[in-house]
């Protein structure tokens, strides 16, 4: 997501002043760190099995003086319920989309929230794009599936072109040969991205439990 979208999401979830935030598949935990900065009393727990991501998260947290409010683990085992649970682009950490939505529910304290970010088809994909990403719902099917799993959708935010461009070009920038000169790998990645731009959708859904 772009910086502005992240700021808006952080402001919205922080307005409820969560005291504890769980980030499932946190990567280097940028969203979690921004929420902790906005909620001075909160503690955060990140889950990721990639030690290099957690190390990068720790370095970033240290620079922002947030390290003492953070803990990390490689699995969800023995995880307690939290006021806010993030699962953004990470449902596969748990399993299928519906398995993730079922498993996240008891991890959200009554009255708390989940932010669930997931893919959907915005337009009919080309056959090879469909092959790469597999079957995905359309947005309204996705929302129905989530409501059927006993969640209330409080807010939805569909990724804009600007969000996607920031994410995809930023991702490929890691393969820059030198500033401004990209590798063949990055060039191929960007060409593939342009074929799915406006076709593959991503939505961040803020969810509350239907039982409270
Ligand atoms: C697409 S990234 C999303 C990162 C982050 N939520 C974000 O929005 O930037 C998915 C993350 O899940 C982690 N992951 C994948 N499978 C996992 C597993 N089985 N257990 C723990 N972490 C996992 C990956 O290492 C990766 O950092």
mmCIF file of C-alpha atoms and ligand atoms in Angstrom:
data_model
loop_
_atom_site.group_PDB
_atom_site.id
_atom_site.type_symbol
_atom_site.label_atom_id
_atom_site.label_comp_id
_atom_site.label_asym_id
_atom_site.label_seq_id
_atom_site.Cartn_x
_atom_site.Cartn_y
_atom_site.Cartn_z
ATOM 1 C CA UNK A 1 0.000 0.000 0.000
ATOM 2 C CA UNK A 2 1.079 3.581 -0.496
ATOM 3 C CA UNK A 3 2.187 5.697 2.462
ATOM 4 C CA UNK A 4 -1.096 7.665 2.449
ATOM 5 C CA UNK A 5 -3.209 4.480 2.498
ATOM 6 C CA UNK A 6 -1.106 3.093 5.348
ATOM 7 C CA UNK A 7 -1.490 6.365 7.286
ATOM 8 C CA UNK A 8 -5.274 6.291 6.843
ATOM 9 C CA UNK A 9 -5.537 2.661 7.948
ATOM 10 C CA UNK A 10 -3.277 3.292 10.941
ATOM 11 C CA UNK A 11 -5.346 6.336 11.979
ATOM 12 C CA UNK A 12 -8.585 4.354 11.740
ATOM 13 C CA UNK A 13 -7.503 1.330 13.743
ATOM 14 C CA UNK A 14 -5.569 3.436 16.264
ATOM 15 C CA UNK A 15 -8.669 5.512 17.023
ATOM 16 C CA UNK A 16 -9.923 2.476 19.016
ATOM 17 C CA UNK A 17 -6.713 2.527 21.089
ATOM 18 C CA UNK A 18 -5.917 -1.206 20.970
ATOM 19 C CA UNK A 19 -3.710 -2.271 23.878
ATOM 20 C CA UNK A 20 -2.302 -5.297 22.042
ATOM 21 C CA UNK A 21 -1.743 -5.942 18.337
ATOM 22 C CA UNK A 22 -0.988 -9.270 16.689
ATOM 23 C CA UNK A 23 0.477 -9.256 13.153
ATOM 24 C CA UNK A 24 0.218 -12.646 11.400
ATOM 25 C CA UNK A 25 2.809 -13.017 8.616
ATOM 26 C CA UNK A 26 4.237 -9.645 9.621
ATOM 27 C CA UNK A 27 7.177 -9.561 7.186
ATOM 28 C CA UNK A 28 9.279 -6.677 8.461
ATOM 29 C CA UNK A 29 6.235 -5.448 10.369
ATOM 30 C CA UNK A 30 5.959 -1.927 8.928
ATOM 31 C CA UNK A 31 2.209 -1.701 9.576
ATOM 32 C CA UNK A 32 2.599 -3.022 13.117
ATOM 33 C CA UNK A 33 5.356 -0.503 13.869
ATOM 34 C CA UNK A 34 3.255 2.381 12.570
ATOM 35 C CA UNK A 35 0.322 1.293 14.757
ATOM 36 C CA UNK A 36 2.536 1.021 17.838
ATOM 37 C CA UNK A 37 3.867 4.508 17.179
ATOM 38 C CA UNK A 38 0.267 5.790 17.005
ATOM 39 C CA UNK A 39 -0.786 3.884 20.168
ATOM 40 C CA UNK A 40 1.821 4.660 22.835
ATOM 41 C CA UNK A 41 0.369 2.212 25.381
ATOM 42 C CA UNK A 42 0.128 -0.757 23.033
ATOM 43 C CA UNK A 43 2.308 -3.837 22.721
ATOM 44 C CA UNK A 44 2.792 -5.779 19.488
ATOM 45 C CA UNK A 45 3.475 -9.397 18.617
ATOM 46 C CA UNK A 46 4.657 -10.339 15.110
ATOM 47 C CA UNK A 47 4.549 -13.822 13.596
ATOM 48 C CA UNK A 48 6.856 -14.721 10.716
ATOM 49 C CA UNK A 49 8.944 -17.782 9.948
ATOM 50 C CA UNK A 50 11.583 -15.815 8.028
ATOM 51 C CA UNK A 51 14.276 -14.809 10.491
ATOM 52 C CA UNK A 52 15.694 -12.205 8.094
ATOM 53 C CA UNK A 53 12.301 -10.399 8.072
ATOM 54 C CA UNK A 54 12.132 -10.423 11.860
ATOM 55 C CA UNK A 55 15.697 -9.131 12.062
ATOM 56 C CA UNK A 56 14.797 -6.250 9.728
ATOM 57 C CA UNK A 57 11.657 -5.565 11.817
ATOM 58 C CA UNK A 58 13.779 -5.456 14.975
ATOM 59 C CA UNK A 59 16.261 -3.032 13.391
ATOM 60 C CA UNK A 60 13.448 -0.723 12.247
ATOM 61 C CA UNK A 61 11.786 -0.966 15.671
ATOM 62 C CA UNK A 62 15.051 -0.110 17.394
ATOM 63 C CA UNK A 63 15.506 2.998 15.256
ATOM 64 C CA UNK A 64 11.998 4.135 16.234
ATOM 65 C CA UNK A 65 12.441 3.250 19.941
ATOM 66 C CA UNK A 66 9.677 0.625 19.769
ATOM 67 C CA UNK A 67 11.674 -2.522 20.464
ATOM 68 C CA UNK A 68 10.678 -2.765 24.138
ATOM 69 C CA UNK A 69 6.996 -3.030 23.149
ATOM 70 C CA UNK A 70 7.519 -5.796 20.585
ATOM 71 C CA UNK A 71 7.864 -9.546 20.607
ATOM 72 C CA UNK A 72 8.158 -12.015 17.741
ATOM 73 C CA UNK A 73 7.528 -15.707 17.158
ATOM 74 C CA UNK A 74 7.730 -18.025 14.172
ATOM 75 C CA UNK A 75 4.326 -19.677 14.724
ATOM 76 C CA UNK A 76 0.919 -18.877 16.141
ATOM 77 C CA UNK A 77 1.189 -21.676 18.734
ATOM 78 C CA UNK A 78 -0.057 -20.597 22.200
ATOM 79 C CA UNK A 79 -1.054 -17.179 20.890
ATOM 80 C CA UNK A 80 -3.396 -15.232 23.211
ATOM 81 C CA UNK A 81 -6.315 -13.092 21.965
ATOM 82 C CA UNK A 82 -5.487 -9.461 21.057
ATOM 83 C CA UNK A 83 -7.473 -6.238 20.618
ATOM 84 C CA UNK A 84 -6.332 -5.932 17.021
ATOM 85 C CA UNK A 85 -5.212 -8.724 14.686
ATOM 86 C CA UNK A 86 -3.564 -7.951 11.335
ATOM 87 C CA UNK A 87 -3.445 -10.546 8.577
ATOM 88 C CA UNK A 88 -2.492 -8.612 5.468
ATOM 89 C CA UNK A 89 -1.485 -10.699 2.469
ATOM 90 C CA UNK A 90 -0.764 -13.536 4.857
ATOM 91 C CA UNK A 91 -3.761 -15.876 5.048
ATOM 92 C CA UNK A 92 -1.539 -18.679 3.689
ATOM 93 C CA UNK A 93 0.349 -18.594 7.004
ATOM 94 C CA UNK A 94 -2.747 -20.335 8.392
ATOM 95 C CA UNK A 95 -4.150 -22.112 5.322
ATOM 96 C CA UNK A 96 -7.012 -21.316 2.954
ATOM 97 C CA UNK A 97 -8.877 -18.024 3.212
ATOM 98 C CA UNK A 98 -11.770 -19.590 5.131
ATOM 99 C CA UNK A 99 -9.403 -21.478 7.459
ATOM 100 C CA UNK A 100 -7.621 -18.203 8.177
ATOM 101 C CA UNK A 101 -10.861 -16.335 8.865
ATOM 102 C CA UNK A 102 -12.014 -19.099 11.239
ATOM 103 C CA UNK A 103 -8.674 -19.287 13.057
ATOM 104 C CA UNK A 104 -8.336 -15.527 13.453
ATOM 105 C CA UNK A 105 -11.745 -15.173 15.142
ATOM 106 C CA UNK A 106 -10.760 -16.548 18.587
ATOM 107 C CA UNK A 107 -7.556 -14.489 18.409
ATOM 108 C CA UNK A 108 -9.626 -11.280 18.418
ATOM 109 C CA UNK A 109 -10.868 -10.239 21.849
ATOM 110 C CA UNK A 110 -14.600 -9.489 22.032
ATOM 111 C CA UNK A 111 -15.000 -5.863 20.971
ATOM 112 C CA UNK A 112 -11.719 -6.013 19.045
ATOM 113 C CA UNK A 113 -10.950 -5.909 15.344
ATOM 114 C CA UNK A 114 -9.147 -7.736 12.589
ATOM 115 C CA UNK A 115 -7.650 -6.186 9.466
ATOM 116 C CA UNK A 116 -7.754 -8.838 6.779
ATOM 117 C CA UNK A 117 -6.037 -7.992 3.488
ATOM 118 C CA UNK A 118 -6.624 -10.338 0.610
ATOM 119 C CA UNK A 119 -6.693 -10.747 -3.174
ATOM 120 C CA UNK A 120 -9.714 -10.855 -5.484
ATOM 121 C CA UNK A 121 -10.373 -10.591 -9.218
ATOM 122 C CA UNK A 122 -11.364 -7.086 -10.192
ATOM 123 C CA UNK A 123 -11.612 -8.034 -13.873
ATOM 124 C CA UNK A 124 -11.522 -11.319 -15.787
ATOM 125 C CA UNK A 125 -7.805 -12.317 -15.917
ATOM 126 C CA UNK A 126 -5.914 -13.559 -18.963
ATOM 127 C CA UNK A 127 -5.563 -17.397 -18.818
ATOM 128 C CA UNK A 128 -1.867 -17.336 -17.845
ATOM 129 C CA UNK A 129 -2.525 -14.755 -15.124
ATOM 130 C CA UNK A 130 -5.346 -16.960 -13.798
ATOM 131 C CA UNK A 131 -2.928 -19.893 -13.811
ATOM 132 C CA UNK A 132 -0.401 -17.918 -11.759
ATOM 133 C CA UNK A 133 -2.843 -16.762 -9.078
ATOM 134 C CA UNK A 134 -5.521 -19.490 -9.159
ATOM 135 C CA UNK A 135 -9.200 -19.184 -8.406
ATOM 136 C CA UNK A 136 -10.119 -16.037 -6.507
ATOM 137 C CA UNK A 137 -13.536 -14.584 -5.726
ATOM 138 C CA UNK A 138 -14.907 -11.314 -7.006
ATOM 139 C CA UNK A 139 -15.172 -8.642 -4.322
ATOM 140 C CA UNK A 140 -18.862 -9.107 -3.506
ATOM 141 C CA UNK A 141 -18.430 -12.906 -3.311
ATOM 142 C CA UNK A 142 -15.534 -12.370 -0.953
ATOM 143 C CA UNK A 143 -17.599 -10.103 1.300
ATOM 144 C CA UNK A 144 -20.449 -12.681 1.389
ATOM 145 C CA UNK A 145 -18.000 -15.424 2.299
ATOM 146 C CA UNK A 146 -16.662 -13.335 5.169
ATOM 147 C CA UNK A 147 -20.128 -12.436 6.473
ATOM 148 C CA UNK A 148 -21.082 -16.149 6.326
ATOM 149 C CA UNK A 149 -18.107 -16.841 8.595
ATOM 150 C CA UNK A 150 -19.657 -14.605 11.290
ATOM 151 C CA UNK A 151 -17.706 -11.428 10.750
ATOM 152 C CA UNK A 152 -19.095 -7.918 10.365
ATOM 153 C CA UNK A 153 -17.333 -5.850 7.707
ATOM 154 C CA UNK A 154 -16.822 -2.451 9.305
ATOM 155 C CA UNK A 155 -14.774 -0.922 6.522
ATOM 156 C CA UNK A 156 -13.265 -1.873 3.191
ATOM 157 C CA UNK A 157 -10.452 -0.244 1.307
ATOM 158 C CA UNK A 158 -9.674 -1.475 -2.192
ATOM 159 C CA UNK A 159 -6.066 -0.929 -3.294
ATOM 160 C CA UNK A 160 -5.767 1.892 -5.826
ATOM 161 C CA UNK A 161 -3.440 1.951 -8.820
ATOM 162 C CA UNK A 162 -1.158 4.114 -6.721
ATOM 163 C CA UNK A 163 -1.114 1.496 -3.921
ATOM 164 C CA UNK A 164 -0.300 -1.275 -6.389
ATOM 165 C CA UNK A 165 2.359 0.742 -8.216
ATOM 166 C CA UNK A 166 4.048 1.653 -4.933
ATOM 167 C CA UNK A 167 4.027 -1.986 -3.830
ATOM 168 C CA UNK A 168 5.026 -3.680 -7.094
ATOM 169 C CA UNK A 169 7.668 -1.192 -8.218
ATOM 170 C CA UNK A 170 9.062 -1.083 -4.680
ATOM 171 C CA UNK A 171 9.228 -4.876 -4.626
ATOM 172 C CA UNK A 172 11.105 -5.032 -7.926
ATOM 173 C CA UNK A 173 13.437 -2.245 -6.779
ATOM 174 C CA UNK A 174 15.164 -4.806 -4.532
ATOM 175 C CA UNK A 175 16.549 -6.274 -7.767
ATOM 176 C CA UNK A 176 18.006 -3.012 -9.057
ATOM 177 C CA UNK A 177 21.524 -3.546 -10.344
ATOM 178 C CA UNK A 178 22.372 -0.013 -9.309
ATOM 179 C CA UNK A 179 20.115 2.999 -8.629
ATOM 180 C CA UNK A 180 17.977 3.531 -11.747
ATOM 181 C CA UNK A 181 19.260 0.433 -13.651
ATOM 182 C CA UNK A 182 17.137 -2.647 -13.145
ATOM 183 C CA UNK A 183 18.050 -6.297 -13.644
ATOM 184 C CA UNK A 184 16.379 -8.581 -16.234
ATOM 185 C CA UNK A 185 14.548 -10.221 -13.325
ATOM 186 C CA UNK A 186 13.059 -6.875 -12.249
ATOM 187 C CA UNK A 187 12.166 -5.966 -15.846
ATOM 188 C CA UNK A 188 10.319 -9.295 -16.284
ATOM 189 C CA UNK A 189 8.556 -8.845 -12.957
ATOM 190 C CA UNK A 190 7.374 -5.365 -13.911
ATOM 191 C CA UNK A 191 6.131 -6.570 -17.330
ATOM 192 C CA UNK A 192 4.101 -9.328 -15.620
ATOM 193 C CA UNK A 193 2.722 -6.771 -13.161
ATOM 194 C CA UNK A 194 1.493 -4.539 -15.976
ATOM 195 C CA UNK A 195 -0.554 -7.469 -17.338
ATOM 196 C CA UNK A 196 -2.431 -7.846 -14.066
ATOM 197 C CA UNK A 197 -2.665 -4.134 -13.184
ATOM 198 C CA UNK A 198 -6.355 -3.307 -12.700
ATOM 199 C CA UNK A 199 -7.250 -7.021 -12.950
ATOM 200 C CA UNK A 200 -5.898 -8.453 -9.727
ATOM 201 C CA UNK A 201 -7.480 -6.603 -6.809
ATOM 202 C CA UNK A 202 -6.466 -6.331 -3.161
ATOM 203 C CA UNK A 203 -8.741 -5.201 -0.355
ATOM 204 C CA UNK A 204 -8.092 -4.442 3.295
ATOM 205 C CA UNK A 205 -11.191 -5.274 5.332
ATOM 206 C CA UNK A 206 -11.654 -4.125 8.907
ATOM 207 C CA UNK A 207 -13.712 -6.809 10.640
ATOM 208 C CA UNK A 208 -15.434 -7.173 13.973
ATOM 209 C CA UNK A 209 -16.775 -10.395 15.441
ATOM 210 C CA UNK A 210 -20.515 -10.708 14.970
ATOM 211 C CA UNK A 211 -20.810 -11.883 18.596
ATOM 212 C CA UNK A 212 -19.323 -8.781 20.057
HETATM 213 C C1 LIG B 1 3.081 -11.457 1.486
HETATM 214 S S1 LIG B 1 4.004 -11.317 2.974
HETATM 215 C C2 LIG B 1 3.004 -10.148 3.867
HETATM 216 C C3 LIG B 1 3.826 -9.335 4.808
HETATM 217 C C4 LIG B 1 3.090 -8.258 5.587
HETATM 218 N N1 LIG B 1 1.873 -8.743 6.224
HETATM 219 C C5 LIG B 1 2.801 -7.071 4.706
HETATM 220 O O1 LIG B 1 1.626 -6.759 4.485
HETATM 221 O O2 LIG B 1 3.755 -6.431 4.248
HETATM 222 C C6 LIG B 1 3.671 -12.858 3.802
HETATM 223 C C7 LIG B 1 4.580 -13.106 5.006
HETATM 224 O O3 LIG B 1 4.167 -14.335 5.619
HETATM 225 C C8 LIG B 1 5.331 -15.059 6.012
HETATM 226 N N2 LIG B 1 4.967 -16.486 6.057
HETATM 227 C C9 LIG B 1 4.594 -17.271 5.014
HETATM 228 N N3 LIG B 1 4.289 -18.508 5.442
HETATM 229 C C10 LIG B 1 4.461 -18.518 6.786
HETATM 230 C C11 LIG B 1 4.293 -19.501 7.799
HETATM 231 N N4 LIG B 1 3.882 -20.733 7.514
HETATM 232 N N5 LIG B 1 4.537 -19.161 9.079
HETATM 233 C C12 LIG B 1 4.945 -17.903 9.395
HETATM 234 N N6 LIG B 1 5.133 -16.920 8.475
HETATM 235 C C13 LIG B 1 4.893 -17.218 7.191
HETATM 236 C C14 LIG B 1 6.372 -14.715 4.952
HETATM 237 O O4 LIG B 1 7.685 -14.899 5.437
HETATM 238 C C15 LIG B 1 6.044 -13.274 4.629
HETATM 239 O O5 LIG B 1 6.812 -12.379 5.402
#
